[in-house]
Amino acid sequence: MFFDFARGISAQAVVLGHALNIFLPGIFMVPGHRVFYMQSFAVIIFFVLSGYLITSAVLKKRDRPDFTFNSYLLDRVARVVYPLFPALALIIACDFLVFRGTTRLPFDGVDLSPQAVAGAFTMLFNHPILQELAPRLGTPWINAGPVGSGAPLWSVVAEWWIYVAFGVLAFVAFRKMKPGVGNALLLVFAIAVPVGYMAKGSYESLAWIIGMLYALAAGRVAKLPRSFHAWLVILGTAAFLVGLYYNRVNLHSASTIIPASVAFCHLYFLVDGIAAERSADGLSRSTFKDRSGRAFRAFSLFLSSYSYSLYLLHFSVVSYLWYFLHGTLPAWQLIALSILASNVVAFGFYLLVEKHFHRVGAWLKKVLLRPPAPVGGATTAAARNQDLEDAKH
């Protein structure tokens, strides 16, 4: 529930943050001013959540004979790439209809060139290796940037390559997988993305690594006293605020990302420990608390369910509202309309596309993977249910 709420609220913060940037640029986009960009903070939360949840899922399934690197990768394709590609197609089509041939934009430009489209669908835009090779080989077309109004999708692509790198390393460590030349090259190509971003001053991948480390140590960390977690939340928050002050509110720096990630992880263990203790003591059985708890869980699950769709599409929706209504409605109305319209569009996209990712994953495995040899019987229904639960992350 904690993670669902954090993911859902973070997605809403991204929408609000980008709406403030676009509709109130005189406040939120002034060069040199110290501005707290809530969308950048939300991305930190997304990365640490992802690192924790993906690592936890791998640890749960690592001893299953049907859990291979290929099945892991197909799970990630179904969860990340399958919703991404239809969203990209929708963004490109709408951008072409709305922005084609115009210079009236709320941002620098809209790149709908063939190389930008190809870079988006191959998950290769902003890739550090291609950025380095392009001028040396005299092939600038291989260095693609984000396509159209899909600029925020850089984080999705970055996480995709982190998933790939983590998968190779995890299966080498846990399942003694022989890397081979192909997997070694894949690892180098994948790990170049987070390393390249860090070389340019964007350390979001550290949040992913911290989430991973806490997942690996979760059994031991969860046994620590609640007071220890509370103190780490306080100290981590204080260090985060100090980092913000001395780095001019730079939410991409290691000095802000590391303490924020540590504080978030200990907040999870603190809240989870309190909830477990109350449940054991029977304190959550009163009618009011029980109903309010169920309502909060349902609300958190609802917000979280379509948070990925919201992240994929919101910036384009906000940009279109700016294009058609800028100068017609006041900024506060446009911001409210952006939040409403983004959520409606994203929830519709979730129902039509993202919601079916588990079926897509099962189909991909059926078509592309050989069935595992039975070990003590066929794969159980419980194992299949665990696949679906883990795939949500």
mmCIF file of C-alpha atoms in Angstrom:
data_model
loop_
_atom_site.group_PDB
_atom_site.id
_atom_site.type_symbol
_atom_site.label_atom_id
_atom_site.label_comp_id
_atom_site.label_asym_id
_atom_site.label_seq_id
_atom_site.Cartn_x
_atom_site.Cartn_y
_atom_site.Cartn_z
ATOM 1 C CA MET A 1 0.000 0.000 0.000
ATOM 2 C CA PHE A 2 2.851 2.382 0.857
ATOM 3 C CA PHE A 3 4.473 1.846 -2.527
ATOM 4 C CA ASP A 4 1.158 2.148 -4.380
ATOM 5 C CA PHE A 5 0.421 5.464 -2.684
ATOM 6 C CA ALA A 6 3.952 6.769 -3.307
ATOM 7 C CA ARG A 7 3.845 5.819 -6.970
ATOM 8 C CA GLY A 8 0.365 7.262 -7.543
ATOM 9 C CA ILE A 9 1.062 10.569 -5.786
ATOM 10 C CA SER A 10 4.432 10.902 -7.502
ATOM 11 C CA ALA A 11 2.784 10.573 -10.912
ATOM 12 C CA GLN A 12 0.323 13.321 -9.994
ATOM 13 C CA ALA A 13 3.235 15.493 -8.830
ATOM 14 C CA VAL A 14 4.890 15.074 -12.232
ATOM 15 C CA VAL A 15 1.749 16.339 -13.971
ATOM 16 C CA LEU A 16 1.401 19.310 -11.628
ATOM 17 C CA GLY A 17 5.086 20.178 -11.892
ATOM 18 C CA HIS A 18 5.106 20.218 -15.687
ATOM 19 C CA ALA A 19 1.851 22.187 -15.785
ATOM 20 C CA LEU A 20 3.403 24.822 -13.512
ATOM 21 C CA ASN A 21 6.452 24.997 -15.782
ATOM 22 C CA ILE A 22 4.415 25.468 -18.938
ATOM 23 C CA PHE A 23 1.672 27.782 -17.670
ATOM 24 C CA LEU A 24 3.683 29.810 -15.141
ATOM 25 C CA PRO A 25 7.141 30.041 -16.734
ATOM 26 C CA GLY A 26 7.778 33.428 -15.148
ATOM 27 C CA ILE A 27 7.833 31.697 -11.762
ATOM 28 C CA PHE A 28 8.922 28.130 -12.430
ATOM 29 C CA MET A 29 11.221 28.439 -15.435
ATOM 30 C CA VAL A 30 13.370 31.479 -14.691
ATOM 31 C CA PRO A 31 17.061 30.706 -15.405
ATOM 32 C CA GLY A 32 19.244 30.959 -12.314
ATOM 33 C CA HIS A 33 16.349 30.975 -9.830
ATOM 34 C CA ARG A 34 16.163 28.354 -7.108
ATOM 35 C CA VAL A 35 13.010 26.410 -7.920
ATOM 36 C CA PHE A 36 11.994 23.067 -6.428
ATOM 37 C CA TYR A 37 10.809 21.000 -9.388
ATOM 38 C CA MET A 38 8.459 18.474 -7.869
ATOM 39 C CA GLN A 39 8.538 16.372 -11.042
ATOM 40 C CA SER A 40 12.285 15.868 -10.604
ATOM 41 C CA PHE A 41 11.753 14.754 -7.017
ATOM 42 C CA ALA A 42 9.008 12.386 -8.185
ATOM 43 C CA VAL A 43 11.442 10.802 -10.651
ATOM 44 C CA ILE A 44 13.776 10.042 -7.728
ATOM 45 C CA ILE A 45 10.891 8.215 -6.025
ATOM 46 C CA PHE A 46 10.129 6.293 -9.226
ATOM 47 C CA PHE A 47 13.738 5.140 -9.504
ATOM 48 C CA VAL A 48 14.122 4.012 -5.898
ATOM 49 C CA LEU A 49 10.734 2.254 -6.049
ATOM 50 C CA SER A 50 11.733 0.487 -9.225
ATOM 51 C CA GLY A 51 15.059 -0.668 -7.822
ATOM 52 C CA TYR A 52 13.408 -2.043 -4.693
ATOM 53 C CA LEU A 53 10.472 -3.762 -6.392
ATOM 54 C CA ILE A 54 12.347 -5.305 -9.317
ATOM 55 C CA THR A 55 15.049 -6.678 -7.027
ATOM 56 C CA SER A 56 12.428 -8.067 -4.638
ATOM 57 C CA ALA A 57 10.639 -9.782 -7.535
ATOM 58 C CA VAL A 58 13.857 -11.371 -8.772
ATOM 59 C CA LEU A 59 14.740 -12.602 -5.284
ATOM 60 C CA LYS A 60 11.321 -14.256 -4.916
ATOM 61 C CA LYS A 61 11.592 -16.101 -8.221
ATOM 62 C CA ARG A 62 15.310 -16.786 -8.528
ATOM 63 C CA ASP A 63 15.074 -20.493 -7.590
ATOM 64 C CA ARG A 64 12.255 -21.322 -9.995
ATOM 65 C CA PRO A 65 13.423 -23.392 -12.969
ATOM 66 C CA ASP A 66 11.183 -21.458 -15.367
ATOM 67 C CA PHE A 67 12.664 -18.122 -14.304
ATOM 68 C CA THR A 68 15.388 -17.391 -16.840
ATOM 69 C CA PHE A 69 17.015 -14.239 -18.121
ATOM 70 C CA ASN A 70 14.812 -14.402 -21.208
ATOM 71 C CA SER A 71 11.632 -14.712 -19.132
ATOM 72 C CA TYR A 72 12.792 -11.829 -16.944
ATOM 73 C CA LEU A 73 13.418 -9.682 -20.009
ATOM 74 C CA LEU A 74 10.038 -10.559 -21.534
ATOM 75 C CA ASP A 75 8.349 -9.543 -18.266
ATOM 76 C CA ARG A 76 10.049 -6.156 -18.571
ATOM 77 C CA VAL A 77 9.072 -5.885 -22.235
ATOM 78 C CA ALA A 78 5.436 -6.540 -21.368
ATOM 79 C CA ARG A 79 5.424 -4.112 -18.447
ATOM 80 C CA VAL A 80 7.505 -1.270 -19.883
ATOM 81 C CA VAL A 81 7.786 -1.502 -23.664
ATOM 82 C CA TYR A 82 4.305 -2.767 -24.505
ATOM 83 C CA PRO A 83 2.515 0.344 -23.113
ATOM 84 C CA LEU A 84 5.316 2.629 -24.287
ATOM 85 C CA PHE A 85 5.096 1.877 -28.013
ATOM 86 C CA PRO A 86 1.355 2.625 -28.438
ATOM 87 C CA ALA A 87 1.875 5.781 -26.354
ATOM 88 C CA LEU A 88 4.726 6.826 -28.655
ATOM 89 C CA ALA A 89 2.604 6.209 -31.746
ATOM 90 C CA LEU A 90 -0.209 8.290 -30.240
ATOM 91 C CA ILE A 91 2.155 11.118 -29.267
ATOM 92 C CA ILE A 92 3.803 11.211 -32.692
ATOM 93 C CA ALA A 93 0.454 11.221 -34.524
ATOM 94 C CA CYS A 94 -1.004 13.970 -32.331
ATOM 95 C CA ASP A 95 2.194 16.030 -32.455
ATOM 96 C CA PHE A 96 2.177 15.824 -36.237
ATOM 97 C CA LEU A 97 -1.426 17.019 -36.392
ATOM 98 C CA VAL A 98 -1.025 19.785 -33.805
ATOM 99 C CA PHE A 99 2.540 21.074 -34.115
ATOM 100 C CA ARG A 100 3.600 20.267 -37.671
ATOM 101 C CA GLY A 101 4.902 23.420 -39.357
ATOM 102 C CA THR A 102 4.312 25.740 -36.403
ATOM 103 C CA THR A 103 6.736 27.678 -34.257
ATOM 104 C CA ARG A 104 4.128 28.374 -31.567
ATOM 105 C CA LEU A 105 5.374 26.001 -28.904
ATOM 106 C CA PRO A 106 5.576 25.995 -25.104
ATOM 107 C CA PHE A 107 9.110 24.558 -25.310
ATOM 108 C CA ASP A 108 12.149 24.626 -27.589
ATOM 109 C CA GLY A 109 10.953 22.453 -30.445
ATOM 110 C CA VAL A 110 9.236 19.284 -31.638
ATOM 111 C CA ASP A 111 11.507 16.816 -33.407
ATOM 112 C CA LEU A 112 9.457 14.479 -35.616
ATOM 113 C CA SER A 113 12.383 13.508 -37.853
ATOM 114 C CA PRO A 114 12.818 9.869 -38.930
ATOM 115 C CA GLN A 115 15.869 9.475 -36.673
ATOM 116 C CA ALA A 116 13.943 10.760 -33.655
ATOM 117 C CA VAL A 117 11.087 8.340 -34.370
ATOM 118 C CA ALA A 118 13.534 5.464 -34.864
ATOM 119 C CA GLY A 119 15.418 6.386 -31.686
ATOM 120 C CA ALA A 120 12.196 6.339 -29.689
ATOM 121 C CA PHE A 121 11.036 2.933 -30.928
ATOM 122 C CA THR A 122 14.463 1.346 -30.506
ATOM 123 C CA MET A 123 14.943 2.844 -27.017
ATOM 124 C CA LEU A 124 18.199 4.386 -28.220
ATOM 125 C CA PHE A 125 17.634 8.123 -27.947
ATOM 126 C CA ASN A 126 20.060 9.984 -25.707
ATOM 127 C CA HIS A 127 22.287 6.891 -25.599
ATOM 128 C CA PRO A 128 25.789 7.962 -24.446
ATOM 129 C CA ILE A 129 27.639 5.524 -26.714
ATOM 130 C CA LEU A 130 25.784 6.737 -29.794
ATOM 131 C CA GLN A 131 26.321 10.346 -28.714
ATOM 132 C CA GLU A 132 30.063 9.722 -28.603
ATOM 133 C CA LEU A 133 30.197 7.755 -31.859
ATOM 134 C CA ALA A 134 28.089 10.158 -33.942
ATOM 135 C CA PRO A 135 30.714 12.934 -34.443
ATOM 136 C CA ARG A 136 33.596 10.490 -34.651
ATOM 137 C CA LEU A 137 31.958 8.435 -37.402
ATOM 138 C CA GLY A 138 30.426 11.415 -39.160
ATOM 139 C CA THR A 139 26.946 9.951 -38.675
ATOM 140 C CA PRO A 140 24.968 12.552 -36.708
ATOM 141 C CA TRP A 141 21.709 10.723 -37.455
ATOM 142 C CA ILE A 142 22.516 7.965 -34.935
ATOM 143 C CA ASN A 143 22.458 10.530 -32.109
ATOM 144 C CA ALA A 144 18.704 10.958 -31.683
ATOM 145 C CA GLY A 145 16.941 13.015 -29.065
ATOM 146 C CA PRO A 146 13.414 12.611 -27.690
ATOM 147 C CA VAL A 147 10.673 12.446 -30.268
ATOM 148 C CA GLY A 148 8.032 15.179 -30.375
ATOM 149 C CA SER A 149 6.555 16.138 -27.022
ATOM 150 C CA GLY A 150 7.929 12.975 -25.414
ATOM 151 C CA ALA A 151 10.833 14.673 -23.632
ATOM 152 C CA PRO A 152 9.992 13.213 -20.166
ATOM 153 C CA LEU A 153 10.288 9.703 -21.584
ATOM 154 C CA TRP A 154 14.066 9.875 -21.135
ATOM 155 C CA SER A 155 13.586 8.346 -17.681
ATOM 156 C CA VAL A 156 11.630 5.383 -19.100
ATOM 157 C CA VAL A 157 14.429 4.643 -21.561
ATOM 158 C CA ALA A 158 17.066 5.056 -18.836
ATOM 159 C CA GLU A 159 15.220 2.643 -16.555
ATOM 160 C CA TRP A 160 14.814 0.150 -19.388
ATOM 161 C CA TRP A 161 18.577 -0.091 -19.817
ATOM 162 C CA ILE A 162 19.035 -0.317 -16.045
ATOM 163 C CA TYR A 163 16.613 -3.275 -16.082
ATOM 164 C CA VAL A 164 18.682 -4.930 -18.799
ATOM 165 C CA ALA A 165 21.995 -4.369 -16.988
ATOM 166 C CA PHE A 166 20.543 -5.524 -13.665
ATOM 167 C CA GLY A 167 19.078 -8.625 -15.298
ATOM 168 C CA VAL A 168 22.428 -9.701 -16.727
ATOM 169 C CA LEU A 169 24.238 -9.095 -13.429
ATOM 170 C CA ALA A 170 21.486 -10.719 -11.339
ATOM 171 C CA PHE A 171 21.404 -13.926 -13.358
ATOM 172 C CA VAL A 172 25.173 -14.155 -13.367
ATOM 173 C CA ALA A 173 25.191 -13.743 -9.571
ATOM 174 C CA PHE A 174 22.089 -15.717 -8.565
ATOM 175 C CA ARG A 175 21.761 -18.349 -11.280
ATOM 176 C CA LYS A 176 25.421 -18.683 -12.322
ATOM 177 C CA MET A 177 24.490 -17.753 -15.888
ATOM 178 C CA LYS A 178 27.438 -17.829 -18.258
ATOM 179 C CA PRO A 179 27.634 -14.295 -19.645
ATOM 180 C CA GLY A 180 28.971 -15.114 -23.105
ATOM 181 C CA VAL A 181 30.107 -12.508 -25.614
ATOM 182 C CA GLY A 182 26.572 -11.432 -26.492
ATOM 183 C CA ASN A 183 25.474 -10.832 -22.907
ATOM 184 C CA ALA A 184 28.786 -9.110 -22.107
ATOM 185 C CA LEU A 185 28.275 -6.671 -24.979
ATOM 186 C CA LEU A 186 24.650 -6.172 -23.942
ATOM 187 C CA LEU A 187 25.778 -5.401 -20.397
ATOM 188 C CA VAL A 188 28.307 -2.820 -21.587
ATOM 189 C CA PHE A 189 25.763 -1.197 -23.905
ATOM 190 C CA ALA A 190 23.107 -1.120 -21.163
ATOM 191 C CA ILE A 191 25.271 0.050 -18.290
ATOM 192 C CA ALA A 192 26.634 2.883 -20.446
ATOM 193 C CA VAL A 193 23.272 4.643 -20.072
ATOM 194 C CA PRO A 194 23.275 5.220 -16.288
ATOM 195 C CA VAL A 195 27.032 5.834 -16.342
ATOM 196 C CA GLY A 196 26.633 8.357 -19.149
ATOM 197 C CA TYR A 197 23.867 10.209 -17.344
ATOM 198 C CA MET A 198 25.966 10.367 -14.177
ATOM 199 C CA ALA A 199 28.914 11.718 -16.178
ATOM 200 C CA LYS A 200 26.628 14.588 -17.204
ATOM 201 C CA GLY A 201 25.505 15.274 -13.635
ATOM 202 C CA SER A 202 22.238 13.289 -13.507
ATOM 203 C CA TYR A 203 22.514 10.714 -10.732
ATOM 204 C CA GLU A 204 18.979 9.264 -10.732
ATOM 205 C CA SER A 205 20.393 5.774 -11.257
ATOM 206 C CA LEU A 206 21.872 5.988 -7.739
ATOM 207 C CA ALA A 207 18.295 5.986 -6.430
ATOM 208 C CA TRP A 208 17.684 2.736 -8.334
ATOM 209 C CA ILE A 209 20.844 1.217 -6.861
ATOM 210 C CA ILE A 210 19.865 2.278 -3.331
ATOM 211 C CA GLY A 211 16.428 0.719 -3.785
ATOM 212 C CA MET A 212 18.127 -2.466 -4.989
ATOM 213 C CA LEU A 213 20.468 -2.571 -1.977
ATOM 214 C CA TYR A 214 17.613 -2.126 0.488
ATOM 215 C CA ALA A 215 15.685 -4.925 -1.231
ATOM 216 C CA LEU A 216 18.702 -7.222 -0.921
ATOM 217 C CA ALA A 217 18.971 -6.413 2.787
ATOM 218 C CA ALA A 218 15.224 -6.121 3.476
ATOM 219 C CA GLY A 219 15.048 -9.126 5.805
ATOM 220 C CA ARG A 220 17.701 -7.710 8.122
ATOM 221 C CA VAL A 221 16.712 -4.052 7.819
ATOM 222 C CA ALA A 222 13.070 -4.804 8.670
ATOM 223 C CA LYS A 223 14.163 -6.270 12.023
ATOM 224 C CA LEU A 224 15.842 -3.046 13.141
ATOM 225 C CA PRO A 225 14.024 -0.960 15.791
ATOM 226 C CA ARG A 226 11.420 1.515 14.631
ATOM 227 C CA SER A 227 13.358 4.267 16.351
ATOM 228 C CA PHE A 228 16.321 3.493 14.090
ATOM 229 C CA HIS A 229 14.160 3.894 10.979
ATOM 230 C CA ALA A 230 12.641 7.101 12.374
ATOM 231 C CA TRP A 231 16.074 8.603 12.985
ATOM 232 C CA LEU A 232 17.247 7.637 9.476
ATOM 233 C CA VAL A 233 14.153 9.286 8.007
ATOM 234 C CA ILE A 234 14.911 12.479 9.963
ATOM 235 C CA LEU A 235 18.635 12.473 9.211
ATOM 236 C CA GLY A 236 18.092 11.591 5.548
ATOM 237 C CA THR A 237 15.543 14.376 5.168
ATOM 238 C CA ALA A 238 17.853 16.864 6.862
ATOM 239 C CA ALA A 239 20.774 15.841 4.622
ATOM 240 C CA PHE A 240 18.487 16.162 1.600
ATOM 241 C CA LEU A 241 17.520 19.722 2.577
ATOM 242 C CA VAL A 242 21.153 20.669 3.165
ATOM 243 C CA GLY A 243 22.026 19.223 -0.248
ATOM 244 C CA LEU A 244 19.247 21.263 -1.844
ATOM 245 C CA TYR A 245 20.554 24.441 -0.260
ATOM 246 C CA TYR A 246 24.194 24.012 -1.224
ATOM 247 C CA ASN A 247 23.454 22.690 -4.728
ATOM 248 C CA ARG A 248 20.973 25.421 -5.618
ATOM 249 C CA VAL A 249 17.990 23.040 -5.517
ATOM 250 C CA ASN A 250 19.654 20.611 -7.910
ATOM 251 C CA LEU A 251 17.524 17.455 -7.719
ATOM 252 C CA HIS A 252 19.804 15.590 -10.128
ATOM 253 C CA SER A 253 22.866 15.667 -7.860
ATOM 254 C CA ALA A 254 24.148 12.778 -5.778
ATOM 255 C CA SER A 255 24.030 14.932 -2.624
ATOM 256 C CA THR A 256 20.241 15.229 -2.908
ATOM 257 C CA ILE A 257 19.338 11.873 -4.474
ATOM 258 C CA ILE A 258 21.235 9.659 -2.002
ATOM 259 C CA PRO A 259 19.746 11.059 1.249
ATOM 260 C CA ALA A 260 16.254 11.319 -0.302
ATOM 261 C CA SER A 261 16.408 7.661 -1.363
ATOM 262 C CA VAL A 262 17.692 6.494 2.010
ATOM 263 C CA ALA A 263 15.009 8.479 3.860
ATOM 264 C CA PHE A 264 12.295 7.072 1.578
ATOM 265 C CA CYS A 265 13.389 3.461 2.132
ATOM 266 C CA HIS A 266 13.465 3.851 5.907
ATOM 267 C CA LEU A 267 10.093 5.585 5.817
ATOM 268 C CA TYR A 268 8.750 2.466 4.115
ATOM 269 C CA PHE A 269 10.192 0.165 6.795
ATOM 270 C CA LEU A 270 8.906 2.486 9.524
ATOM 271 C CA VAL A 271 5.358 2.619 8.138
ATOM 272 C CA ASP A 272 5.338 -1.109 7.376
ATOM 273 C CA GLY A 273 6.529 -1.917 10.894
ATOM 274 C CA ILE A 274 3.868 0.266 12.501
ATOM 275 C CA ALA A 275 1.153 -1.311 10.346
ATOM 276 C CA ALA A 276 2.333 -4.841 11.179
ATOM 277 C CA GLU A 277 2.422 -4.071 14.901
ATOM 278 C CA ARG A 278 -1.078 -2.595 14.917
ATOM 279 C CA SER A 279 -2.417 -5.535 12.984
ATOM 280 C CA ALA A 280 -0.837 -7.973 15.442
ATOM 281 C CA ASP A 281 -2.302 -6.045 18.389
ATOM 282 C CA GLY A 282 -5.740 -5.926 16.815
ATOM 283 C CA LEU A 283 -5.772 -2.127 16.788
ATOM 284 C CA SER A 284 -6.962 -1.932 13.205
ATOM 285 C CA ARG A 285 -10.202 -3.827 13.789
ATOM 286 C CA SER A 286 -12.462 -0.947 14.739
ATOM 287 C CA THR A 287 -15.153 -0.258 12.168
ATOM 288 C CA PHE A 288 -13.974 3.264 11.392
ATOM 289 C CA LYS A 289 -10.316 2.364 11.101
ATOM 290 C CA ASP A 290 -11.110 -0.714 9.068
ATOM 291 C CA ARG A 291 -13.287 1.211 6.603
ATOM 292 C CA SER A 292 -10.889 4.125 6.314
ATOM 293 C CA GLY A 293 -7.993 1.722 5.828
ATOM 294 C CA ARG A 294 -9.806 -0.115 3.042
ATOM 295 C CA ALA A 295 -10.752 3.186 1.405
ATOM 296 C CA PHE A 296 -7.159 4.425 1.535
ATOM 297 C CA ARG A 297 -5.849 1.153 0.099
ATOM 298 C CA ALA A 298 -8.397 1.300 -2.725
ATOM 299 C CA PHE A 299 -7.519 4.938 -3.443
ATOM 300 C CA SER A 300 -3.785 4.183 -3.448
ATOM 301 C CA LEU A 301 -4.229 1.178 -5.727
ATOM 302 C CA PHE A 302 -6.400 3.205 -8.111
ATOM 303 C CA LEU A 303 -3.871 6.041 -8.403
ATOM 304 C CA SER A 304 -1.018 3.586 -8.821
ATOM 305 C CA SER A 305 -2.776 1.417 -11.409
ATOM 306 C CA TYR A 306 -2.550 3.958 -14.237
ATOM 307 C CA SER A 307 0.445 5.983 -13.004
ATOM 308 C CA TYR A 308 2.656 4.667 -15.820
ATOM 309 C CA SER A 309 0.107 5.655 -18.468
ATOM 310 C CA LEU A 310 -0.145 9.062 -16.814
ATOM 311 C CA TYR A 311 3.613 9.528 -16.957
ATOM 312 C CA LEU A 312 3.751 8.503 -20.622
ATOM 313 C CA LEU A 313 1.027 10.838 -21.884
ATOM 314 C CA HIS A 314 0.672 13.791 -19.517
ATOM 315 C CA PHE A 315 3.297 16.098 -21.032
ATOM 316 C CA SER A 316 1.734 15.878 -24.472
ATOM 317 C CA VAL A 317 -1.734 16.557 -23.055
ATOM 318 C CA VAL A 318 -0.465 19.619 -21.170
ATOM 319 C CA SER A 319 1.341 20.843 -24.296
ATOM 320 C CA TYR A 320 -1.790 20.546 -26.437
ATOM 321 C CA LEU A 321 -3.834 22.468 -23.866
ATOM 322 C CA TRP A 322 -1.218 25.223 -23.947
ATOM 323 C CA TYR A 323 -1.312 25.339 -27.736
ATOM 324 C CA PHE A 324 -5.094 25.610 -28.034
ATOM 325 C CA LEU A 325 -6.016 27.550 -24.877
ATOM 326 C CA HIS A 326 -2.966 29.625 -24.015
ATOM 327 C CA GLY A 327 -4.111 33.239 -23.743
ATOM 328 C CA THR A 328 -7.758 32.185 -23.516
ATOM 329 C CA LEU A 329 -7.968 30.844 -19.957
ATOM 330 C CA PRO A 330 -6.048 31.995 -16.870
ATOM 331 C CA ALA A 331 -3.097 29.918 -15.768
ATOM 332 C CA TRP A 332 -4.770 28.405 -12.692
ATOM 333 C CA GLN A 333 -7.661 27.109 -14.800
ATOM 334 C CA LEU A 334 -5.274 25.637 -17.360
ATOM 335 C CA ILE A 335 -3.288 23.921 -14.599
ATOM 336 C CA ALA A 336 -6.461 22.397 -13.124
ATOM 337 C CA LEU A 337 -7.642 21.388 -16.587
ATOM 338 C CA SER A 338 -4.257 19.816 -17.302
ATOM 339 C CA ILE A 339 -4.477 17.618 -14.221
ATOM 340 C CA LEU A 340 -8.046 16.573 -15.042
ATOM 341 C CA ALA A 341 -7.483 15.965 -18.758
ATOM 342 C CA SER A 342 -4.202 14.111 -18.196
ATOM 343 C CA ASN A 343 -5.825 11.752 -15.700
ATOM 344 C CA VAL A 344 -8.833 11.084 -17.940
ATOM 345 C CA VAL A 345 -6.694 10.386 -21.010
ATOM 346 C CA ALA A 346 -4.251 8.255 -19.007
ATOM 347 C CA PHE A 347 -6.977 6.179 -17.378
ATOM 348 C CA GLY A 348 -8.564 5.547 -20.768
ATOM 349 C CA PHE A 349 -5.179 4.493 -22.151
ATOM 350 C CA TYR A 350 -4.679 2.239 -19.140
ATOM 351 C CA LEU A 351 -8.011 0.486 -19.730
ATOM 352 C CA LEU A 352 -7.385 0.049 -23.442
ATOM 353 C CA VAL A 353 -3.676 -0.790 -23.400
ATOM 354 C CA GLU A 354 -1.632 -0.958 -20.202
ATOM 355 C CA LYS A 355 -4.086 -3.046 -18.189
ATOM 356 C CA HIS A 356 -3.484 -6.028 -20.470
ATOM 357 C CA PHE A 357 0.282 -6.203 -20.046
ATOM 358 C CA HIS A 358 0.152 -9.511 -18.142
ATOM 359 C CA ARG A 359 -1.653 -11.161 -21.054
ATOM 360 C CA VAL A 360 0.930 -9.763 -23.428
ATOM 361 C CA GLY A 361 3.715 -11.114 -21.214
ATOM 362 C CA ALA A 362 2.125 -14.574 -21.081
ATOM 363 C CA TRP A 363 1.681 -14.564 -24.873
ATOM 364 C CA LEU A 364 5.282 -13.487 -25.475
ATOM 365 C CA LYS A 365 6.584 -16.260 -23.240
ATOM 366 C CA LYS A 366 4.341 -18.825 -24.934
ATOM 367 C CA VAL A 367 5.538 -17.813 -28.392
ATOM 368 C CA LEU A 368 9.212 -17.073 -27.732
ATOM 369 C CA LEU A 369 10.220 -19.407 -24.902
ATOM 370 C CA ARG A 370 10.409 -23.157 -24.748
ATOM 371 C CA PRO A 371 8.318 -24.555 -21.879
ATOM 372 C CA PRO A 372 10.480 -25.535 -18.891
ATOM 373 C CA ALA A 373 10.923 -29.177 -18.049
ATOM 374 C CA PRO A 374 8.544 -30.212 -15.223
ATOM 375 C CA VAL A 375 10.241 -30.318 -11.837
ATOM 376 C CA GLY A 376 8.117 -32.073 -9.244
ATOM 377 C CA GLY A 377 5.056 -31.471 -11.396
ATOM 378 C CA ALA A 378 3.967 -28.677 -13.676
ATOM 379 C CA THR A 379 4.229 -25.016 -12.801
ATOM 380 C CA THR A 380 1.591 -24.464 -10.165
ATOM 381 C CA ALA A 381 -1.257 -21.981 -10.254
ATOM 382 C CA ALA A 382 0.342 -20.259 -7.269
ATOM 383 C CA ALA A 383 3.516 -19.744 -9.287
ATOM 384 C CA ARG A 384 1.544 -18.299 -12.170
ATOM 385 C CA ASN A 385 -0.246 -15.958 -9.780
ATOM 386 C CA GLN A 386 3.128 -14.900 -8.408
ATOM 387 C CA ASP A 387 4.219 -14.106 -11.976
ATOM 388 C CA LEU A 388 1.271 -11.769 -12.400
ATOM 389 C CA GLU A 389 1.877 -10.086 -9.056
ATOM 390 C CA ASP A 390 5.579 -9.569 -9.732
ATOM 391 C CA ALA A 391 4.888 -8.324 -13.253
ATOM 392 C CA LYS A 392 2.946 -5.393 -11.799
ATOM 393 C CA HIS A 393 6.284 -3.930 -10.752
#
